[in-house]
CSV table of C-alpha atoms in Angstrom, one decimal:
chain,number,residue,atom,x,y,z
F,539,MET,CA,-18.4,-2.2,-64.7
F,540,ASN,CA,-17.9,-5.5,-62.7
F,541,LEU,CA,-19.1,-7.6,-65.5
F,542,VAL,CA,-16.7,-5.7,-68.0
F,543,SER,CA,-13.8,-6.0,-65.7
F,544,GLN,CA,-14.6,-9.8,-65.1
F,545,CYS,CA,-14.4,-10.2,-68.9
F,546,VAL,CA,-11.1,-8.2,-69.3
F,547,SER,CA,-9.3,-9.4,-66.3
F,548,ALA,CA,-8.3,-12.6,-68.0
F,549,LEU,CA,-6.8,-10.8,-70.9
F,550,GLY,CA,-4.0,-8.7,-69.2
F,551,CYS,CA,-2.8,-5.1,-68.8
F,552,GLY,CA,-2.2,-4.0,-72.5
F,553,SER,CA,-4.8,-2.5,-74.8
F,554,HIS,CA,-7.7,-3.8,-72.8
F,555,TYR,CA,-6.6,-1.7,-69.9
F,556,GLU,CA,-6.5,1.3,-72.4
F,557,PHE,CA,-10.1,0.6,-73.9
F,558,GLY,CA,-11.2,0.1,-70.3
F,559,ILE,CA,-10.2,3.6,-69.1
F,560,GLU,CA,-11.4,5.2,-72.5
F,561,ASP,CA,-14.7,3.7,-72.3
F,562,LEU,CA,-15.2,3.9,-68.6
F,563,CYS,CA,-13.4,6.8,-67.4
F,564,LEU,CA,-12.7,9.2,-70.2
F,565,ALA,CA,-16.4,9.1,-71.5
F,566,LYS,CA,-17.7,10.3,-68.2
F,567,PHE,CA,-14.8,12.9,-68.0
F,568,ARG,CA,-15.6,14.1,-71.3
F,569,LEU,CA,-19.3,14.4,-70.5
F,570,ASP,CA,-18.6,16.3,-67.3
F,571,MET,CA,-16.1,18.8,-69.0
F,572,HIS,CA,-18.6,19.4,-71.9
F,573,GLU,CA,-21.1,20.2,-69.3
F,574,LEU,CA,-19.0,22.7,-67.5
F,575,GLY,CA,-18.0,24.5,-70.7
F,576,GLU,CA,-14.9,25.2,-72.3
F,577,ARG,CA,-14.2,28.6,-70.8
F,578,HIS,CA,-13.9,26.9,-67.5
F,579,TRP,CA,-11.2,24.3,-68.4
F,580,CYS,CA,-8.5,26.1,-67.1
F,581,SER,CA,-10.0,27.1,-63.9
F,582,TRP,CA,-8.5,24.6,-61.4
F,583,GLU,CA,-11.1,25.0,-58.8
F,584,ASP,CA,-13.8,23.9,-61.1
F,585,THR,CA,-12.0,21.0,-62.6
F,586,VAL,CA,-10.1,19.6,-59.7
F,587,GLU,CA,-13.0,17.4,-58.6
F,588,LEU,CA,-13.4,15.9,-62.3
F,589,TYR,CA,-9.7,15.4,-62.7
F,590,GLY,CA,-9.7,13.6,-59.5
F,591,ARG,CA,-12.6,11.2,-60.4
F,592,LEU,CA,-10.9,10.6,-63.5
F,593,THR,CA,-7.7,9.7,-61.8
F,594,ASN,CA,-9.5,7.6,-59.4
F,595,CYS,CA,-11.1,5.8,-62.0
F,596,THR,CA,-8.1,4.8,-63.7
F,597,ASN,CA,-6.7,3.6,-60.6
F,598,LEU,CA,-9.7,1.4,-60.1
F,599,VAL,CA,-9.7,-0.2,-63.5
F,600,ALA,CA,-6.0,-0.9,-62.9
F,601,PHE,CA,-6.6,-2.5,-59.5
F,602,LYS,CA,-9.8,-4.6,-61.1
F,603,LEU,CA,-7.3,-5.6,-63.8
F,604,GLY,CA,-4.5,-6.5,-61.3
F,605,CYS,CA,-2.3,-4.0,-63.3
F,606,PHE,CA,0.3,-1.5,-61.7
F,607,TRP,CA,-0.8,1.9,-61.1
F,608,PRO,CA,0.6,4.3,-62.4
F,609,ASN,CA,1.9,2.9,-65.6
F,610,LYS,CA,2.9,3.9,-69.2
F,611,LEU,CA,-0.5,3.6,-70.6
F,612,VAL,CA,-1.9,5.9,-67.9
F,613,ASP,CA,0.9,8.4,-68.5
F,614,ASP,CA,0.2,8.4,-72.3
F,615,PHE,CA,-3.6,8.7,-71.5
F,616,PHE,CA,-3.2,11.7,-69.2
F,617,ILE,CA,-0.8,13.2,-71.9
F,618,ARG,CA,-3.5,13.1,-74.3
F,619,VAL,CA,-6.2,14.4,-71.8
F,620,HIS,CA,-3.8,17.4,-70.9
F,621,LYS,CA,-3.1,18.0,-74.7
F,622,HIS,CA,-6.9,18.1,-75.3
F,623,TYR,CA,-8.3,20.0,-72.4
F,624,PHE,CA,-5.5,21.8,-70.7
F,625,GLN,CA,-3.2,22.8,-73.6
F,626,ASP,CA,-3.9,26.4,-73.5
F,627,CYS,CA,-3.8,27.1,-69.7
F,628,SER,CA,-1.1,29.3,-68.3
F,629,LEU,CA,1.9,27.6,-66.9
F,630,SER,CA,1.8,28.8,-63.4
F,631,GLY,CA,-1.8,27.5,-63.0
F,632,ARG,CA,-2.6,27.0,-59.5
F,633,LEU,CA,1.0,27.3,-58.4
F,634,LEU,CA,1.2,30.5,-56.1
F,635,LYS,CA,3.6,32.9,-57.1
F,636,ASP,CA,4.5,36.3,-56.0
F,637,PRO,CA,3.1,39.1,-58.3
F,638,PRO,CA,5.5,40.9,-60.3
F,639,ASN,CA,7.8,43.4,-59.1
F,640,ARG,CA,5.9,46.4,-60.1
F,641,ILE,CA,3.2,45.5,-57.9
F,642,LEU,CA,5.4,43.9,-55.1
F,643,GLY,CA,7.8,46.8,-54.9
F,644,PRO,CA,5.1,49.3,-53.8
F,645,PHE,CA,3.7,46.6,-51.2
F,646,ILE,CA,7.0,46.8,-49.7
F,647,VAL,CA,8.4,50.2,-50.0
F,648,VAL,CA,5.3,52.1,-48.9
F,649,PRO,CA,5.0,50.5,-45.6
F,650,ILE,CA,8.8,51.4,-44.9
F,651,LEU,CA,8.4,54.9,-46.1
F,652,VAL,CA,5.4,55.3,-43.8
F,653,THR,CA,7.2,53.9,-40.8
F,654,LEU,CA,10.1,56.2,-41.3
F,655,LEU,CA,7.7,59.0,-41.6
F,656,MET,CA,5.7,58.2,-38.5
F,657,THR,CA,9.0,57.8,-36.5
F,658,GLY,CA,10.3,61.1,-37.7
F,659,LEU,CA,7.0,62.5,-36.8
F,660,VAL,CA,7.2,61.0,-33.1
F,661,VAL,CA,10.7,62.1,-32.8
F,662,TRP,CA,10.0,65.7,-33.8
F,663,ARG,CA,6.6,65.8,-31.6
F,664,SER,CA,8.5,64.8,-28.6
F,665,LYS,CA,11.4,67.1,-29.2
F,666,ARG,CA,8.9,70.1,-29.6
F,667,SER,CA,7.1,69.1,-26.5
F,668,GLU,CA,10.5,69.4,-24.8
F,669,GLY,CA,11.1,72.9,-25.8
F,670,ILE,CA,7.4,74.1,-24.6
F,671,VAL,CA,7.9,75.2,-21.0
P,631,MET,CA,10.5,19.4,-58.3
P,632,ASP,CA,10.0,20.7,-54.7
P,633,CYS,CA,9.3,18.2,-51.9
P,634,THR,CA,7.3,20.8,-50.0
P,635,SER,CA,4.1,19.9,-51.1
P,636,PHE,CA,4.2,16.6,-49.5
P,637,PHE,CA,6.9,17.1,-46.8
P,638,PHE,CA,5.7,20.3,-45.2
P,639,ALA,CA,9.0,22.5,-45.2
P,640,LEU,CA,11.0,19.7,-43.6
P,641,SER,CA,13.8,20.1,-46.0
P,642,PRO,CA,13.2,23.0,-48.4
P,643,THR,CA,16.2,22.3,-50.4
P,644,ALA,CA,15.5,18.6,-51.1
P,645,ARG,CA,14.1,17.6,-54.7
P,646,SER,CA,12.3,15.0,-55.9
P,647,ALA,CA,13.2,13.8,-59.4
P,648,LYS,CA,11.9,11.8,-62.4
P,649,TYR,CA,14.5,11.0,-65.1
P,650,CYS,CA,13.6,10.9,-68.8
P,651,GLY,CA,15.5,8.5,-70.9
P,652,GLU,CA,16.9,8.7,-74.3
P,653,ASP,CA,14.1,6.8,-75.9
P,654,GLY,CA,11.5,9.3,-74.6
P,655,GLN,CA,10.5,7.1,-71.8
P,656,TRP,CA,10.3,7.6,-68.1
P,657,PHE,CA,13.3,5.7,-66.1
P,658,ARG,CA,12.1,2.4,-65.1
P,659,HIS,CA,13.3,0.8,-61.8
P,660,PRO,CA,15.3,-2.3,-62.6
P,661,ASP,CA,13.6,-4.5,-59.8
P,662,THR,CA,9.8,-3.9,-60.9
P,663,ASN,CA,10.3,-2.5,-64.6
P,664,ARG,CA,7.8,0.4,-63.6
P,665,THR,CA,8.2,4.1,-64.1
P,666,TRP,CA,9.7,5.4,-61.0
P,667,SER,CA,10.2,8.6,-59.4
P,668,ASN,CA,13.1,9.4,-57.1
P,669,TYR,CA,11.7,10.8,-53.8
P,670,THR,CA,14.4,9.3,-51.7
P,671,LEU,CA,15.8,12.9,-51.2
P,672,CYS,CA,12.6,13.8,-49.7
P,673,ASN,CA,12.7,11.0,-47.3
P,674,GLU,CA,16.3,11.5,-46.4
P,675,ASN,CA,16.8,12.3,-42.7
P,676,THR,CA,13.1,12.7,-42.3
P,677,LYS,CA,13.0,11.1,-38.7
P,678,ALA,CA,15.9,13.2,-37.9
P,679,LYS,CA,14.5,16.3,-39.3
P,680,LEU,CA,11.0,15.7,-38.0
P,681,LYS,CA,12.7,15.1,-34.4
P,682,SER,CA,14.5,18.6,-34.7
P,683,ALA,CA,11.3,20.3,-36.2
P,684,TYR,CA,9.4,19.0,-33.0
P,685,ILE,CA,12.3,20.0,-30.7
P,686,LEU,CA,12.2,23.6,-32.1
P,687,PHE,CA,8.5,23.5,-31.9
P,688,TYR,CA,8.4,22.7,-28.2
P,689,MET,CA,11.2,25.0,-27.6
P,690,ALA,CA,9.4,27.9,-29.0
P,691,ILE,CA,6.4,27.1,-26.7
P,692,VAL,CA,8.6,26.9,-23.7
P,693,GLY,CA,10.3,30.0,-24.5
P,694,HIS,CA,6.9,31.9,-25.0
P,695,ALA,CA,5.5,30.4,-21.8
P,696,LEU,CA,8.5,31.5,-19.7
P,697,SER,CA,8.4,34.8,-21.3
P,698,ILE,CA,4.7,35.3,-20.5
P,699,ALA,CA,5.3,34.2,-16.9
P,700,SER,CA,8.2,36.5,-16.3
P,701,LEU,CA,6.6,39.5,-17.9
P,702,LEU,CA,3.4,39.0,-15.9
P,703,ILE,CA,5.6,39.1,-12.6
P,704,SER,CA,7.5,42.1,-13.8
P,705,LEU,CA,4.0,43.9,-14.5
P,706,ALA,CA,2.8,42.9,-11.2
P,707,ILE,CA,5.9,44.4,-9.8
P,708,PHE,CA,5.6,47.5,-11.6
P,709,PHE,CA,1.9,48.0,-10.8
P,710,TYR,CA,2.1,47.1,-7.3
P,711,PHE,CA,5.0,49.4,-6.3
P,712,ARG,CA,3.6,52.9,-7.0
P,713,SER,CA,7.0,54.4,-5.8
P,714,LEU,CA,8.6,53.0,-9.0
P,715,SER,CA,6.2,54.8,-11.3
P,716,CYS,CA,7.4,57.3,-13.9
P,717,GLN,CA,7.3,57.9,-17.6
P,718,ARG,CA,10.1,55.4,-18.5
P,719,ILE,CA,8.5,52.5,-16.3
P,720,THR,CA,5.1,53.5,-18.1
P,721,LEU,CA,7.0,52.7,-21.4
P,722,HIS,CA,8.3,49.5,-20.0
P,723,LYS,CA,4.8,48.6,-18.9
P,724,ASN,CA,3.4,49.0,-22.3
P,725,LEU,CA,6.4,47.3,-23.8
P,726,PHE,CA,5.9,44.3,-21.5
P,727,CYS,CA,2.0,44.1,-22.3
P,728,SER,CA,3.0,43.8,-25.9
P,729,PHE,CA,5.5,41.2,-25.3
P,730,VAL,CA,2.9,39.2,-23.2
P,731,LEU,CA,0.1,39.6,-26.2
P,732,ASN,CA,2.5,38.6,-28.8
P,733,SER,CA,3.9,35.5,-26.8
P,734,ALA,CA,0.3,34.5,-26.1
P,735,LEU,CA,-0.8,34.8,-29.8
P,736,THR,CA,2.3,33.1,-30.9
P,737,ILE,CA,1.5,30.3,-28.6
P,738,ILE,CA,-2.0,30.0,-29.7
P,739,TYR,CA,-1.0,30.4,-33.6
P,740,LEU,CA,1.6,27.4,-33.2
P,741,VAL,CA,-0.6,25.2,-31.3
P,742,ALA,CA,-3.9,25.6,-33.2
P,743,VAL,CA,-2.5,26.3,-36.7
P,744,VAL,CA,1.0,25.2,-37.3
P,745,ASN,CA,0.6,21.9,-35.4
P,746,ASN,CA,-2.8,21.0,-36.8
P,747,PRO,CA,-2.7,20.1,-40.6
P,748,PRO,CA,-6.6,19.5,-40.6
P,749,VAL,CA,-7.2,23.1,-39.8
P,750,VAL,CA,-4.8,24.4,-42.4
P,751,ALA,CA,-6.4,22.0,-45.0
P,752,ARG,CA,-10.0,23.3,-44.1
P,753,ASN,CA,-8.7,27.0,-44.3
P,754,PRO,CA,-11.0,28.8,-42.2
P,755,VAL,CA,-11.2,32.7,-42.1
P,756,GLY,CA,-10.4,32.4,-38.5
P,757,CYS,CA,-6.9,31.3,-39.3
P,758,LYS,CA,-6.1,34.1,-41.4
P,759,VAL,CA,-7.7,36.6,-39.0
P,760,LEU,CA,-5.3,34.9,-36.3
P,761,HIS,CA,-2.3,35.5,-38.8
P,762,PHE,CA,-3.0,39.0,-39.2
P,763,LEU,CA,-3.2,39.6,-35.4
P,764,HIS,CA,0.0,37.7,-35.1
P,765,MET,CA,1.6,40.0,-37.8
P,766,TYR,CA,0.1,43.0,-35.8
P,767,MET,CA,1.4,42.0,-32.4
P,768,LEU,CA,4.9,41.5,-33.9
P,769,GLY,CA,5.0,45.0,-35.2
P,770,CYS,CA,3.6,46.2,-31.9
P,771,ASN,CA,6.7,44.3,-30.2
P,772,TYR,CA,9.1,46.1,-32.3
P,773,PHE,CA,7.5,49.2,-32.4
P,774,TRP,CA,7.3,49.7,-28.8
P,775,MET,CA,11.2,48.8,-28.4
P,776,LEU,CA,11.5,51.6,-31.0
P,777,CYS,CA,9.5,53.9,-28.8
P,778,GLU,CA,11.6,53.1,-25.7
P,779,GLY,CA,14.5,53.8,-27.9
P,780,ILE,CA,12.9,57.5,-29.0
P,781,TYR,CA,12.2,58.1,-25.4
P,782,LEU,CA,15.6,57.4,-24.3
P,783,HIS,CA,17.3,59.6,-27.2
P,784,THR,CA,14.9,62.4,-26.4
P,785,LEU,CA,15.8,62.3,-22.8
P,786,ILE,CA,19.6,62.0,-23.0
P,787,VAL,CA,20.4,63.8,-26.0
P,788,VAL,CA,17.9,66.5,-25.4
P,789,ALA,CA,18.4,66.1,-21.6
P,790,VAL,CA,19.0,69.9,-21.0
P,791,PHE,CA,15.3,70.8,-21.2
P,792,ALA,CA,14.2,67.6,-19.7
P,793,GLU,CA,10.6,68.0,-19.0
P,794,GLU,CA,7.6,65.4,-19.0
P,795,GLN,CA,7.1,64.4,-22.2
P,796,HIS,CA,3.7,63.7,-23.7
P,797,LEU,CA,3.4,60.1,-24.3
P,798,HIS,CA,0.4,60.3,-26.7
P,799,TRP,CA,2.6,60.0,-29.8
P,800,TYR,CA,4.3,56.9,-28.2
P,801,TYR,CA,1.1,55.1,-27.6
P,802,LEU,CA,0.2,56.0,-31.3
P,803,LEU,CA,3.6,54.5,-32.5
P,804,GLY,CA,3.5,51.6,-30.3
P,805,TRP,CA,-0.3,50.3,-30.5
P,806,GLY,CA,-1.7,52.2,-33.4
P,807,PHE,CA,0.7,52.3,-36.1
P,808,PRO,CA,1.4,48.5,-36.4
P,809,LEU,CA,-2.0,48.1,-37.8
P,810,VAL,CA,-0.8,49.8,-41.0
P,811,PRO,CA,1.7,47.2,-42.1
P,812,ALA,CA,-0.2,44.3,-40.9
P,813,SER,CA,-3.3,45.6,-42.9
P,814,ILE,CA,-1.2,46.2,-46.0
P,815,HIS,CA,0.3,42.6,-45.8
P,816,ALA,CA,-3.3,41.1,-45.3
P,817,VAL,CA,-4.6,42.9,-48.3
P,818,ALA,CA,-1.7,42.0,-50.4
P,819,ARG,CA,-1.8,38.5,-49.3
P,820,LYS,CA,-5.5,38.1,-50.0
P,821,LYS,CA,-5.1,39.4,-53.5
P,822,TYR,CA,-2.0,38.0,-54.5
P,823,PHE,CA,-0.9,34.9,-52.5
P,824,ASP,CA,-3.8,33.5,-50.9
P,825,ASP,CA,-2.6,30.2,-49.6
P,826,ASN,CA,-4.2,28.2,-46.9
P,827,CYS,CA,-4.1,30.0,-43.6
P,828,TRP,CA,-1.3,32.3,-45.0
P,829,MET,CA,1.1,29.8,-43.6
P,830,SER,CA,3.7,30.0,-46.4
P,831,VAL,CA,6.9,31.9,-45.8
P,832,GLU,CA,8.1,31.6,-49.5
P,833,THR,CA,6.6,35.1,-50.4
P,834,HIS,CA,8.1,38.3,-50.7
P,835,LEU,CA,4.9,39.8,-49.4
P,836,LEU,CA,6.0,39.1,-45.9
P,837,TYR,CA,8.3,41.9,-46.2
P,838,ALA,CA,5.4,44.2,-46.1
P,839,VAL,CA,5.5,43.7,-42.5
P,840,HIS,CA,9.0,42.5,-41.8
P,841,GLY,CA,10.4,45.6,-43.9
P,842,PRO,CA,9.1,48.2,-41.5
P,843,ILE,CA,10.2,46.1,-38.5
P,844,MET,CA,13.7,46.3,-40.0
P,845,ALA,CA,13.4,49.8,-40.6
P,846,ALA,CA,12.3,50.5,-36.9
P,847,LEU,CA,15.3,48.3,-35.8
P,848,LEU,CA,17.8,50.2,-37.7
P,849,VAL,CA,16.6,53.5,-36.7
P,850,ASN,CA,16.7,52.3,-33.1
P,851,LEU,CA,20.2,51.2,-33.8
P,852,PHE,CA,21.1,54.5,-34.8
P,853,PHE,CA,19.7,55.9,-31.7
P,854,LEU,CA,21.4,53.5,-29.6
P,855,LEU,CA,24.7,54.5,-31.0
P,856,ASN,CA,24.0,58.2,-30.6
P,857,ILE,CA,23.0,57.4,-27.1
P,858,ILE,CA,26.2,55.6,-26.6
P,859,ARG,CA,28.4,58.4,-28.2
P,860,VAL,CA,26.6,60.8,-26.0
P,861,LEU,CA,27.2,58.9,-22.9
P,862,VAL,CA,30.9,58.1,-23.6
P,863,THR,CA,31.7,61.9,-24.7
P,864,LYS,CA,29.8,63.1,-21.4
P,865,LEU,CA,31.7,60.6,-19.4
P,866,ARG,CA,35.0,61.4,-20.9
P,867,ASP,CA,34.4,65.3,-20.4
P,868,THR,CA,34.4,64.6,-16.5
P,869,HIS,CA,37.7,63.0,-16.7
P,870,ARG,CA,36.8,59.8,-15.1
P,871,ALA,CA,39.0,56.7,-15.2
P,872,GLU,CA,38.9,55.5,-18.7
P,873,SER,CA,38.3,51.7,-17.9
P,874,ASN,CA,35.2,52.8,-15.9
P,875,MET,CA,33.7,54.7,-18.8
P,876,TYR,CA,34.3,52.1,-21.3
P,877,MET,CA,33.0,49.3,-19.1
P,878,LYS,CA,29.8,51.3,-18.5
P,879,ALA,CA,29.5,52.2,-22.2
P,880,VAL,CA,30.0,48.5,-23.0
P,881,ARG,CA,27.6,47.2,-20.6
P,882,ALA,CA,25.0,49.8,-21.4
P,883,THR,CA,25.1,48.7,-25.0
P,884,LEU,CA,25.0,44.9,-24.0
P,885,ILE,CA,21.8,45.7,-21.8
P,886,LEU,CA,20.2,47.8,-24.7
P,887,VAL,CA,20.7,45.1,-27.5
P,888,PRO,CA,18.2,42.5,-26.3
P,889,LEU,CA,16.0,45.5,-25.7
P,890,LEU,CA,16.2,46.6,-29.2
P,891,GLY,CA,16.2,43.2,-31.0
P,892,ILE,CA,19.0,43.8,-32.9
P,893,GLN,CA,19.9,40.1,-33.3
P,894,PHE,CA,16.9,40.3,-35.8
P,895,VAL,CA,19.0,42.6,-38.0
P,896,ILE,CA,22.3,40.7,-37.9
P,897,CYS,CA,21.2,37.3,-38.4
P,898,PRO,CA,18.9,36.8,-41.3
P,899,TRP,CA,21.4,34.4,-43.2
P,900,ARG,CA,21.2,30.6,-42.9
P,901,PRO,CA,24.2,28.6,-43.7
P,902,GLU,CA,24.0,26.1,-46.4
P,903,ASN,CA,25.9,23.4,-44.4
P,904,ARG,CA,23.4,21.0,-42.6
P,905,LEU,CA,25.2,21.0,-39.1
P,906,ALA,CA,25.9,24.9,-39.1
P,907,GLY,CA,22.1,25.2,-40.3
P,908,GLU,CA,20.8,23.5,-37.4
P,909,VAL,CA,23.2,25.3,-35.1
P,910,TYR,CA,21.7,28.5,-36.7
P,911,GLU,CA,18.1,27.4,-36.3
P,912,TYR,CA,18.7,26.5,-32.5
P,913,ILE,CA,20.3,29.8,-32.0
P,914,MET,CA,17.7,31.7,-34.0
P,915,HIS,CA,14.9,30.1,-32.0
P,916,ILE,CA,16.4,30.8,-28.6
P,917,LEU,CA,16.9,34.6,-29.5
P,918,MET,CA,13.5,34.8,-31.0
P,919,HIS,CA,11.3,33.0,-28.4
P,920,TYR,CA,13.1,33.8,-25.4
P,921,GLN,CA,13.2,37.5,-25.8
P,922,GLY,CA,10.5,38.3,-23.4
P,923,LEU,CA,12.1,36.6,-20.8
P,924,LEU,CA,15.4,38.4,-21.5
P,925,VAL,CA,13.7,41.7,-21.5
P,926,ALA,CA,11.8,41.2,-18.2
P,927,THR,CA,15.0,40.0,-16.6
P,928,ILE,CA,17.1,42.9,-17.6
P,929,PHE,CA,14.4,45.6,-17.3
P,930,CYS,CA,12.9,44.3,-14.0
P,931,PHE,CA,14.8,41.7,-12.1
P,932,PHE,CA,18.3,43.3,-12.6
P,933,ASN,CA,17.0,46.8,-12.1
P,934,GLY,CA,18.7,47.9,-8.8
P,935,GLU,CA,15.7,50.4,-8.1
P,936,VAL,CA,13.4,47.2,-8.4
P,937,GLN,CA,15.6,45.0,-6.1
P,938,ALA,CA,16.0,47.9,-3.7
P,939,THR,CA,12.2,48.2,-3.5
P,940,LEU,CA,11.8,44.5,-3.3
P,941,LYS,CA,14.3,44.2,-0.4
P,942,ARG,CA,12.6,47.0,1.4
P,943,GLN,CA,9.1,45.3,1.1
P,944,TRP,CA,10.7,42.0,2.2
P,945,MET,CA,12.5,43.7,5.1
P,946,GLN,CA,9.0,45.3,6.1
P,947,TYR,CA,7.3,42.2,6.0
P,948,LYS,CA,10.0,40.4,8.0
P,949,THR,CA,9.8,43.0,10.7
P,950,GLN,CA,5.6,42.7,10.5
P,951,LEU,CA,6.1,39.0,11.0
P,952,GLY,CA,8.4,39.5,13.9
P,953,GLN,CA,6.4,42.0,15.4
P,954,ARG,CA,3.6,39.8,15.5
P,955,ARG,CA,5.7,37.0,17.1
P,956,LYS,CA,6.9,39.5,19.8
P,957,ASP,CA,3.3,40.5,20.5
P,958,HIS,CA,2.9,38.0,22.9
P,959,CYS,CA,6.0,39.1,24.8
P,960,SER,CA,4.3,42.5,25.2
P,961,MET,CA,7.2,44.4,23.7
P,962,ARG,CA,5.2,46.6,21.5
P,963,SER,CA,7.0,49.8,21.8
P,964,ALA,CA,10.3,48.1,20.9
P,965,SER,CA,8.7,46.7,17.6
P,966,TYR,CA,7.3,50.2,16.5
P,967,THR,CA,10.9,51.7,16.6
P,968,ALA,CA,12.2,48.6,14.8
P,969,THR,CA,9.9,49.1,11.6
P,970,SER,CA,10.5,53.1,11.6
P,971,ILE,CA,14.3,52.3,11.3
P,972,THR,CA,14.1,49.8,8.3
P,973,GLU,CA,12.1,52.2,6.4
P,974,GLU,CA,14.5,53.9,4.2
P,975,PRO,CA,13.7,57.4,2.7
P,976,ALA,CA,12.1,56.9,-0.7
P,977,PHE,CA,13.8,59.6,-2.7
P,978,MET,CA,17.1,57.6,-2.7
P,979,TYR,CA,15.6,55.3,-5.2
P,980,HIS,CA,14.3,57.6,-8.0
P,981,HIS,CA,17.4,57.6,-9.9
P,982,ASP,CA,15.4,56.2,-13.1
P,983,CYS,CA,12.8,58.9,-12.8
P,984,ASN,CA,15.0,61.8,-11.3
P,985,SER,CA,16.5,62.8,-14.3
P,986,GLU,CA,13.1,63.6,-15.9
P,987,HIS,CA,12.3,66.4,-13.3
P,988,LEU,CA,15.4,68.6,-14.3
P,989,ASN,CA,14.3,71.8,-15.6
P,990,GLY,CA,16.4,74.2,-17.7
P,991,ARG,CA,19.6,73.2,-16.0
P,992,ARG,CA,23.0,74.0,-17.2
P,993,ALA,CA,25.4,71.8,-19.2
P,994,GLU,CA,27.2,70.4,-16.1
P,995,ASP,CA,24.0,69.3,-14.8
P,996,SER,CA,23.2,67.3,-17.8
P,997,GLU,CA,26.5,65.6,-17.4
P,998,LEU,CA,25.4,64.6,-13.9
P,999,VAL,CA,22.2,63.3,-15.5
P,1000,ALA,CA,24.2,61.2,-18.1
P,1001,LEU,CA,26.3,59.7,-15.1
P,1002,LYS,CA,23.1,58.8,-13.2
P,1003,LEU,CA,21.6,57.2,-16.3
P,1004,GLY,CA,25.0,55.4,-16.7
P,1005,ASP,CA,25.0,54.2,-13.0
P,1006,MET,CA,21.3,53.2,-13.9
P,1007,TYR,CA,22.4,50.8,-16.8
P,1008,ALA,CA,25.1,49.3,-14.4
């Protein structure tokens, strides 16, 4: 890796950077994702580490080449990665969202109803014990 | 895009932005010619907001600490002076216990979880259990307030047949029932919104706990208004001076309002304006975190009966001290008579509990009860 970067550093942040990240970073990522299996590509828990490694790798290459990071090439690179690996994943993904209303509704309405029932029960029982002499 | 993932809830409305130009390129900052995302709004006023957040945090801790101290003193007074004991005081004791536990848990939660990002990042099961207990104690607090309201309502509105009520149902409602909304919330949260330590307040699943609490408060409000109505009509029937009657009714309401936590119902809306929003936050924090102190003060320290008992104890103590000092003067007989004079008859101080021992009296006597109870609130 050091040898390559020494060769390339003299040649700037253009296509050489692109080749750098493709050969050094994407290759490893491809291998890892293949090992993981296509079924798990949309599972964030499984891919977060690999994705993080890929990101760090691009960062490192940029640093070695003396390039800014992030930059346009990295953006394009990741767009391609996403198009290939994460295209069919649901939009919400790892963003936590409330469940749909038909599930949320009962979770809210049932406790309220039970509360009112229980209150009524206590009022009724305390009234009853009043009447008993 | 929300700032919240980087700037934890300091400014929930601030947004970061990245601009897409007409040529399909992201906006480049003119200085460096690099793609640039606008995070300035997230940073805006960060120092001021951080400072404000810390002030509110410490205010909450102080509020709960003061509440715990005053509530423990009140509990000590209630337990030490047996003469004060009766059913209403028993309910007060339970209410105060629930407030103490709630405040203690809140302090633990604030210090150990909210102020501790590494713990939140680690997301241990313990912090979720703590959150569950916090929700449970919050429920207990408001349900014990409801118990007080139901008890007073049964006592006053059904006062004619006032007999010792069975408190089992109140215990069930106050300590047992809050497990239900807390458990439902925990299950729902685990299944559908399992964020770190369940800290997020952005979810409607919280209403599984807050919904029943608000229902309890609304029922309590209804009982309160009914009690006021009964008090006012009964007082009017005895042809008392109107000013006196209204004054007592107003005072009674004002005393019962913090008891019943109605401020929780009336103030859920945060104003958009920055300054008004900050004022709102401070007021809400004071109302929420100093409730225990307020309840202890109003129910114990401002209670005429408690004050009389404490005065009596103080007089006894002073005379005993005086007795010891006079001993060396060999005036023992004089000091014995002095102590017996200062002891006032105990039955005079049972206003609070007297009303409970009426049995099958007529309507006029229930007015007397209402009057006595009106005095009690004064």
